[in-house]
Amino acid sequence: MPAIPRVDLEAHPGMAVALRLKLSNRMMAAVLLRPTVDEWVASDGQILPSAPRIEPDYVYLLQGAEVRQTITVRVPLHLKGGSRLTSALRFPGVSEEAVPITLTVLEETGDTPLPALECPLSVSLPLGDEGPKAGGGDFGASAQASYSLVAGLAGLDMLPARWLVAELLVAVCQAGAARGESPEGKQLLERLGRTRFFKNGVVAFASAQAPRWVLSGLAATSGLNAALGGQVGQGQLLHIWERWLLGLADTDVEGGDAPAPDMRMADAQLHAFAGTLGTQADRWFANLLLGLWTLSPRIALVLEQIAARAPEPPPTEPEVPRPPPDDVLGERGPLGR
């Protein structure tokens, strides 16, 4: 079992201490990390603020990957030389263990500004416990699938909800756009477009700037994935769950000696599809309705009832034949006669 690292520091009062973390993932699932730092506890029991600044706030760590993160804490002022402070670096939702931090305060140096103290720190997760390893047999495959699901659900506790909601909305709209190519989808949308319900929805989407909100949420997940060297087509949080689902076939949870099938899924390309909609509220709302009509029988029934009450389009007036234009020259026949 790997030992839990510890941090022993010596710094002057008021100094900034930068912990340069190198995080590695020994678990069998990707994880979203948001570390925390406890407040300083003095030897006399006094609680002092550590004022941690974490850059970046979140890091997404793939299985077997490494990523870097910087945590800066501040040494409290007006402490006597020789004072001893303790704290801890924690990874909520990932490990119950913590990295202990011990700080010995040095004598003050007057008003001379001091540079930040940098401390490299390598952390392998989970702390103090060997990560489950993929192994043969029923237990190894089942344990890997279960552990991946538990780790993924724990990561959702720290995940900004708007990222996942944005991807789900785009996925529903993408399903609606595909159904909208069918004769039934075109007919339903044509009838819904004549209702007050549809017009109110478009106005609400435009007023709330819902398309921009969705696009900014997609940009956040894409930027996070690109910063970690991921592929463009895999810049979605939903891709993580797709990989877990296909991983059930690769690991063969039911056991058996037959080779695992080669299961692959085309990239969802949520970004490319959202780009085709742009910021047009009517297109977003129309595709969302068609997507819900496709995925939810309960909502489909309500939408069909609304469409059935749509007013009929005004009758098309027959085109009245126009009389021939007047002879402005007042003559008949060619001009050169």
Short mmCIF file of C-alpha atoms in Angstrom, two decimals:
data_model
loop_
_atom_site.label_atom_id
_atom_site.label_comp_id
_atom_site.label_asym_id
_atom_site.label_seq_id
_atom_site.Cartn_x
_atom_site.Cartn_y
_atom_site.Cartn_z
CA MET A 1 0.00 0.00 0.00
CA PRO A 2 1.58 3.37 -0.99
CA ALA A 3 2.26 5.73 1.89
CA ILE A 4 0.19 8.87 2.22
CA PRO A 5 2.41 11.87 1.40
CA ARG A 6 2.88 14.62 3.94
CA VAL A 7 3.95 18.24 3.70
CA ASP A 8 6.43 19.79 6.18
CA LEU A 9 6.98 23.51 5.69
CA GLU A 10 9.00 26.33 7.23
CA ALA A 11 7.92 29.86 6.37
CA HIS A 12 7.83 33.40 7.69
CA PRO A 13 4.60 35.09 8.82
CA GLY A 14 2.61 36.51 5.92
CA MET A 15 4.35 34.40 3.29
CA ALA A 16 2.44 32.66 0.50
CA VAL A 17 3.02 28.93 0.15
CA ALA A 18 2.32 27.39 -3.28
CA LEU A 19 1.72 23.65 -3.33
CA ARG A 20 2.47 22.42 -6.87
CA LEU A 21 0.36 19.26 -7.07
CA LYS A 22 0.95 16.47 -9.54
CA LEU A 23 -2.15 14.31 -9.31
CA SER A 24 -2.28 10.79 -10.73
CA ASN A 25 -5.31 8.53 -10.98
CA ARG A 26 -4.88 4.87 -9.97
CA MET A 27 -8.63 4.28 -9.98
CA MET A 28 -10.52 2.49 -12.74
CA ALA A 29 -12.69 5.49 -13.58
CA ALA A 30 -12.30 9.12 -14.49
CA VAL A 31 -12.96 11.56 -11.68
CA LEU A 32 -13.64 15.27 -11.28
CA LEU A 33 -11.53 16.71 -8.44
CA ARG A 34 -12.03 19.78 -6.31
CA PRO A 35 -9.54 19.62 -3.42
CA THR A 36 -10.00 21.54 -0.19
CA VAL A 37 -7.60 22.74 2.52
CA ASP A 38 -8.49 22.82 6.22
CA GLU A 39 -7.97 25.92 8.32
CA TRP A 40 -4.72 26.27 10.26
CA VAL A 41 -4.79 24.86 13.78
CA ALA A 42 -2.15 26.28 16.16
CA SER A 43 -0.51 24.26 18.90
CA ASP A 44 -2.60 26.15 21.47
CA GLY A 45 -5.83 25.20 19.70
CA GLN A 46 -6.39 28.53 17.96
CA ILE A 47 -8.07 28.33 14.52
CA LEU A 48 -6.53 30.57 11.85
CA PRO A 49 -7.62 31.06 8.22
CA SER A 50 -5.56 29.30 5.56
CA ALA A 51 -7.21 31.31 2.72
CA PRO A 52 -6.55 28.68 0.01
CA ARG A 53 -6.55 29.74 -3.65
CA ILE A 54 -6.89 26.79 -6.04
CA GLU A 55 -5.97 27.04 -9.71
CA PRO A 56 -7.80 25.68 -11.57
CA ASP A 57 -10.84 25.20 -9.33
CA TYR A 58 -11.65 21.83 -10.91
CA VAL A 59 -9.50 19.23 -12.62
CA TYR A 60 -10.79 16.26 -14.59
CA LEU A 61 -8.55 13.24 -14.18
CA LEU A 62 -8.85 10.34 -16.59
CA GLN A 63 -8.01 6.78 -15.61
CA GLY A 64 -4.23 6.36 -15.42
CA ALA A 65 -3.63 10.03 -16.31
CA GLU A 66 -1.76 12.82 -14.54
CA VAL A 67 -2.71 16.47 -14.17
CA ARG A 68 -1.24 19.47 -12.35
CA GLN A 69 -2.91 21.89 -9.99
CA THR A 70 -1.65 24.71 -7.76
CA ILE A 71 -2.94 25.45 -4.26
CA THR A 72 -1.70 28.63 -2.58
CA VAL A 73 -2.17 29.17 1.16
CA ARG A 74 -1.15 32.12 3.32
CA VAL A 75 0.87 31.95 6.56
CA PRO A 76 -0.98 34.00 9.20
CA LEU A 77 0.62 37.26 10.31
CA HIS A 78 1.80 38.19 13.80
CA LEU A 79 2.86 34.70 14.80
CA LYS A 80 5.91 34.16 16.97
CA GLY A 81 8.87 32.28 15.63
CA GLY A 82 8.71 28.61 16.49
CA SER A 83 4.90 28.44 16.35
CA ARG A 84 3.57 25.26 14.83
CA LEU A 85 0.50 25.04 12.63
CA THR A 86 -1.24 22.01 11.15
CA SER A 87 -3.73 21.62 8.32
CA ALA A 88 -4.77 18.96 5.79
CA LEU A 89 -5.32 18.64 2.06
CA ARG A 90 -8.50 16.71 1.25
CA PHE A 91 -10.20 15.29 -1.84
CA PRO A 92 -13.93 15.10 -1.05
CA GLY A 93 -15.85 12.33 -2.77
CA VAL A 94 -12.65 10.52 -3.77
CA SER A 95 -10.78 9.58 -0.61
CA GLU A 96 -11.53 9.67 3.11
CA GLU A 97 -7.83 10.04 3.89
CA ALA A 98 -6.07 13.43 3.87
CA VAL A 99 -2.56 14.74 3.22
CA PRO A 100 -1.27 16.24 6.51
CA ILE A 101 0.35 19.67 6.31
CA THR A 102 2.69 20.89 9.08
CA LEU A 103 4.07 24.44 9.17
CA THR A 104 6.80 25.77 11.43
CA VAL A 105 6.77 29.57 11.62
CA LEU A 106 10.15 31.30 11.30
CA GLU A 107 11.13 34.65 12.82
CA GLU A 108 9.79 37.79 11.14
CA THR A 109 12.08 39.55 8.67
CA GLY A 110 10.61 43.04 9.04
CA ASP A 111 8.88 44.79 6.17
CA THR A 112 10.95 43.14 3.45
CA PRO A 113 8.60 41.43 0.95
CA LEU A 114 9.26 37.73 0.63
CA PRO A 115 8.72 35.57 -2.45
CA ALA A 116 6.27 32.70 -2.34
CA LEU A 117 7.53 29.39 -1.05
CA GLU A 118 6.98 26.67 -3.65
CA CYS A 119 6.56 23.05 -2.62
CA PRO A 120 6.17 20.23 -5.18
CA LEU A 121 3.81 17.47 -4.09
CA SER A 122 2.94 14.24 -5.88
CA VAL A 123 -0.40 12.69 -4.92
CA SER A 124 -1.69 9.35 -6.17
CA LEU A 125 -5.41 8.79 -5.77
CA PRO A 126 -7.05 7.20 -3.92
CA LEU A 127 -4.90 8.04 -0.89
CA GLY A 128 -3.51 5.24 1.23
CA ASP A 129 -5.45 2.49 -0.53
CA GLU A 130 -4.57 0.52 -3.64
CA GLY A 131 -6.95 1.25 -6.47
CA PRO A 132 -8.92 -1.70 -7.79
CA LYS A 133 -7.21 -3.39 -10.70
CA ALA A 134 -8.83 -5.00 -13.67
CA GLY A 135 -8.63 -8.74 -13.32
CA GLY A 136 -10.06 -11.83 -14.84
CA GLY A 137 -13.00 -13.73 -13.47
CA ASP A 138 -16.47 -12.71 -12.43
CA PHE A 139 -15.43 -10.77 -9.33
CA GLY A 140 -12.76 -8.66 -11.05
CA ALA A 141 -15.03 -7.59 -13.91
CA SER A 142 -18.01 -6.93 -11.66
CA ALA A 143 -15.91 -4.97 -9.16
CA GLN A 144 -14.46 -2.80 -11.90
CA ALA A 145 -17.88 -1.95 -13.34
CA SER A 146 -19.32 -1.21 -9.89
CA TYR A 147 -16.37 0.89 -8.80
CA SER A 148 -16.48 2.94 -12.00
CA LEU A 149 -20.16 3.70 -11.44
CA VAL A 150 -19.63 4.68 -7.79
CA ALA A 151 -16.72 6.95 -8.71
CA GLY A 152 -18.74 8.58 -11.47
CA LEU A 153 -21.71 9.25 -9.19
CA ALA A 154 -19.38 10.71 -6.56
CA GLY A 155 -17.96 13.06 -9.18
CA LEU A 156 -21.46 14.39 -9.91
CA ASP A 157 -21.61 15.75 -6.35
CA MET A 158 -18.91 18.29 -7.28
CA LEU A 159 -19.94 18.88 -10.88
CA PRO A 160 -21.43 22.23 -11.93
CA ALA A 161 -24.95 21.20 -12.89
CA ARG A 162 -25.16 23.57 -15.85
CA TRP A 163 -22.48 21.62 -17.75
CA LEU A 164 -24.44 18.40 -17.69
CA VAL A 165 -27.81 20.11 -18.21
CA ALA A 166 -26.47 21.90 -21.28
CA GLU A 167 -25.29 18.62 -22.81
CA LEU A 168 -28.59 16.90 -22.05
CA LEU A 169 -30.55 19.73 -23.70
CA VAL A 170 -28.39 19.54 -26.81
CA ALA A 171 -28.76 15.76 -26.93
CA VAL A 172 -32.56 16.05 -26.74
CA CYS A 173 -32.54 18.72 -29.48
CA GLN A 174 -30.32 16.50 -31.61
CA ALA A 175 -32.84 13.67 -31.31
CA GLY A 176 -35.61 16.10 -32.19
CA ALA A 177 -33.80 17.36 -35.28
CA ALA A 178 -33.46 13.80 -36.56
CA ARG A 179 -37.18 13.11 -35.97
CA GLY A 180 -38.06 16.41 -37.60
CA GLU A 181 -36.93 15.03 -40.96
CA SER A 182 -39.78 12.51 -40.95
CA PRO A 183 -43.22 13.40 -42.43
CA GLU A 184 -44.83 13.02 -39.00
CA GLY A 185 -42.30 15.35 -37.40
CA LYS A 186 -42.71 17.99 -40.08
CA GLN A 187 -46.50 17.85 -39.79
CA LEU A 188 -46.43 18.14 -35.98
CA LEU A 189 -44.02 21.08 -36.04
CA GLU A 190 -46.05 22.84 -38.75
CA ARG A 191 -49.19 22.64 -36.62
CA LEU A 192 -47.41 23.59 -33.37
CA GLY A 193 -45.91 26.61 -35.11
CA ARG A 194 -49.42 28.08 -35.49
CA THR A 195 -50.19 27.91 -31.74
CA ARG A 196 -49.79 30.51 -29.03
CA PHE A 197 -47.97 27.82 -27.03
CA PHE A 198 -45.12 27.73 -29.55
CA LYS A 199 -44.88 31.51 -29.84
CA ASN A 200 -44.75 31.93 -26.05
CA GLY A 201 -42.00 29.31 -25.83
CA VAL A 202 -39.88 31.05 -28.44
CA VAL A 203 -40.30 34.40 -26.69
CA ALA A 204 -39.31 32.81 -23.35
CA PHE A 205 -36.21 31.18 -24.86
CA ALA A 206 -35.16 34.42 -26.50
CA SER A 207 -35.79 36.56 -23.39
CA ALA A 208 -33.81 34.21 -21.14
CA GLN A 209 -31.04 33.88 -23.75
CA ALA A 210 -31.30 30.13 -23.33
CA PRO A 211 -29.30 29.33 -26.51
CA ARG A 212 -26.32 31.38 -25.27
CA TRP A 213 -26.56 29.69 -21.86
CA VAL A 214 -26.40 26.25 -23.47
CA LEU A 215 -23.52 27.21 -25.76
CA SER A 216 -21.48 28.60 -22.86
CA GLY A 217 -22.05 25.39 -20.90
CA LEU A 218 -20.78 23.35 -23.81
CA ALA A 219 -17.75 25.61 -24.11
CA ALA A 220 -16.85 24.92 -20.46
CA THR A 221 -16.75 21.14 -20.89
CA SER A 222 -14.94 21.43 -24.20
CA GLY A 223 -12.30 23.74 -22.73
CA LEU A 224 -11.76 21.44 -19.75
CA ASN A 225 -11.32 18.44 -22.02
CA ALA A 226 -8.98 20.29 -24.41
CA ALA A 227 -6.82 21.50 -21.52
CA LEU A 228 -6.29 17.86 -20.56
CA GLY A 229 -5.32 16.86 -24.09
CA GLY A 230 -8.58 15.16 -24.95
CA GLN A 231 -9.98 14.70 -28.42
CA VAL A 232 -12.40 17.21 -29.86
CA GLY A 233 -15.21 14.68 -30.24
CA GLN A 234 -14.87 13.55 -26.63
CA GLY A 235 -15.34 16.94 -24.99
CA GLN A 236 -18.60 16.00 -23.31
CA LEU A 237 -19.44 14.73 -19.86
CA LEU A 238 -21.98 12.36 -21.41
CA HIS A 239 -19.07 10.67 -23.19
CA ILE A 240 -17.79 9.49 -19.79
CA TRP A 241 -21.04 7.59 -19.17
CA GLU A 242 -21.07 6.23 -22.70
CA ARG A 243 -17.60 4.80 -22.08
CA TRP A 244 -18.78 3.21 -18.84
CA LEU A 245 -21.77 1.64 -20.61
CA LEU A 246 -19.61 0.19 -23.38
CA GLY A 247 -17.07 -0.88 -20.78
CA LEU A 248 -19.61 -3.40 -19.49
CA ALA A 249 -19.26 -5.27 -22.77
CA ASP A 250 -15.46 -4.96 -22.79
CA THR A 251 -15.09 -6.37 -19.26
CA ASP A 252 -17.80 -9.02 -19.68
CA VAL A 253 -19.49 -8.69 -16.29
CA GLU A 254 -21.17 -12.08 -16.71
CA GLY A 255 -17.80 -13.78 -17.03
CA GLY A 256 -16.81 -16.37 -19.58
CA ASP A 257 -13.74 -17.18 -21.62
CA ALA A 258 -14.96 -15.79 -24.95
CA PRO A 259 -13.05 -12.72 -26.15
CA ALA A 260 -14.79 -9.41 -25.52
CA PRO A 261 -16.42 -7.87 -28.59
CA ASP A 262 -14.96 -4.72 -30.07
CA MET A 263 -17.65 -2.16 -29.20
CA ARG A 264 -17.31 1.36 -30.59
CA MET A 265 -19.68 4.31 -30.69
CA ALA A 266 -19.55 7.30 -33.02
CA ASP A 267 -18.89 10.64 -31.34
CA ALA A 268 -22.04 12.57 -30.47
CA GLN A 269 -20.68 15.83 -31.94
CA LEU A 270 -22.85 17.95 -29.67
CA HIS A 271 -20.73 21.02 -30.37
CA ALA A 272 -21.09 20.72 -34.13
CA PHE A 273 -24.87 20.29 -33.87
CA ALA A 274 -25.27 23.22 -31.46
CA GLY A 275 -23.28 25.35 -33.89
CA THR A 276 -25.85 24.69 -36.62
CA LEU A 277 -28.59 26.09 -34.36
CA GLY A 278 -26.59 29.13 -33.31
CA THR A 279 -28.55 31.51 -31.09
CA GLN A 280 -31.88 31.21 -32.91
CA ALA A 281 -34.44 30.67 -30.18
CA ASP A 282 -37.13 29.34 -32.54
CA ARG A 283 -34.91 26.54 -33.83
CA TRP A 284 -33.79 25.54 -30.33
CA PHE A 285 -37.36 25.46 -29.02
CA ALA A 286 -38.68 23.57 -32.05
CA ASN A 287 -36.01 20.86 -31.84
CA LEU A 288 -36.48 20.60 -28.07
CA LEU A 289 -40.21 19.96 -28.54
CA LEU A 290 -39.57 17.34 -31.20
CA GLY A 291 -36.94 15.69 -28.99
CA LEU A 292 -39.32 15.49 -26.04
CA TRP A 293 -42.04 14.21 -28.38
CA THR A 294 -39.64 11.45 -29.45
CA LEU A 295 -38.32 10.48 -26.02
CA SER A 296 -41.32 10.93 -23.70
CA PRO A 297 -44.67 9.28 -24.53
CA ARG A 298 -46.34 11.38 -21.80
CA ILE A 299 -45.17 14.69 -23.28
CA ALA A 300 -45.84 13.41 -26.80
CA LEU A 301 -49.52 12.95 -25.92
CA VAL A 302 -49.79 16.54 -24.64
CA LEU A 303 -48.01 18.01 -27.68
CA GLU A 304 -50.31 16.13 -30.02
CA GLN A 305 -53.34 17.51 -28.16
CA ILE A 306 -51.97 21.05 -28.47
CA ALA A 307 -51.24 20.55 -32.17
CA ALA A 308 -54.78 19.25 -32.76
CA ARG A 309 -56.19 22.56 -31.47
CA ALA A 310 -54.00 24.67 -33.73
CA PRO A 311 -55.98 27.14 -35.83
CA GLU A 312 -56.27 26.28 -39.47
CA PRO A 313 -54.15 28.35 -41.83
CA PRO A 314 -56.01 31.10 -43.69
CA PRO A 315 -57.37 29.96 -47.05
CA THR A 316 -55.29 30.86 -50.01
CA GLU A 317 -57.09 33.28 -52.30
CA PRO A 318 -57.15 32.28 -55.96
CA GLU A 319 -54.94 34.39 -58.12
CA VAL A 320 -56.95 36.88 -60.21
CA PRO A 321 -55.70 37.17 -63.80
CA ARG A 322 -54.35 40.62 -64.52
CA PRO A 323 -55.40 42.56 -67.66
CA PRO A 324 -52.75 43.14 -70.32
CA PRO A 325 -50.75 46.33 -69.91
CA ASP A 326 -51.94 49.45 -71.69
CA ASP A 327 -50.38 50.48 -75.00
CA VAL A 328 -48.62 53.59 -73.74
CA LEU A 329 -47.79 54.73 -77.28
CA GLY A 330 -51.44 54.58 -78.32
CA GLU A 331 -50.51 52.69 -81.43
CA ARG A 332 -50.64 49.17 -82.65
CA GLY A 333 -48.02 47.44 -84.64
CA PRO A 334 -44.33 48.13 -84.93
CA LEU A 335 -42.91 51.60 -84.40
CA GLY A 336 -41.22 51.66 -87.77
CA ARG A 337 -44.35 51.32 -89.91
#
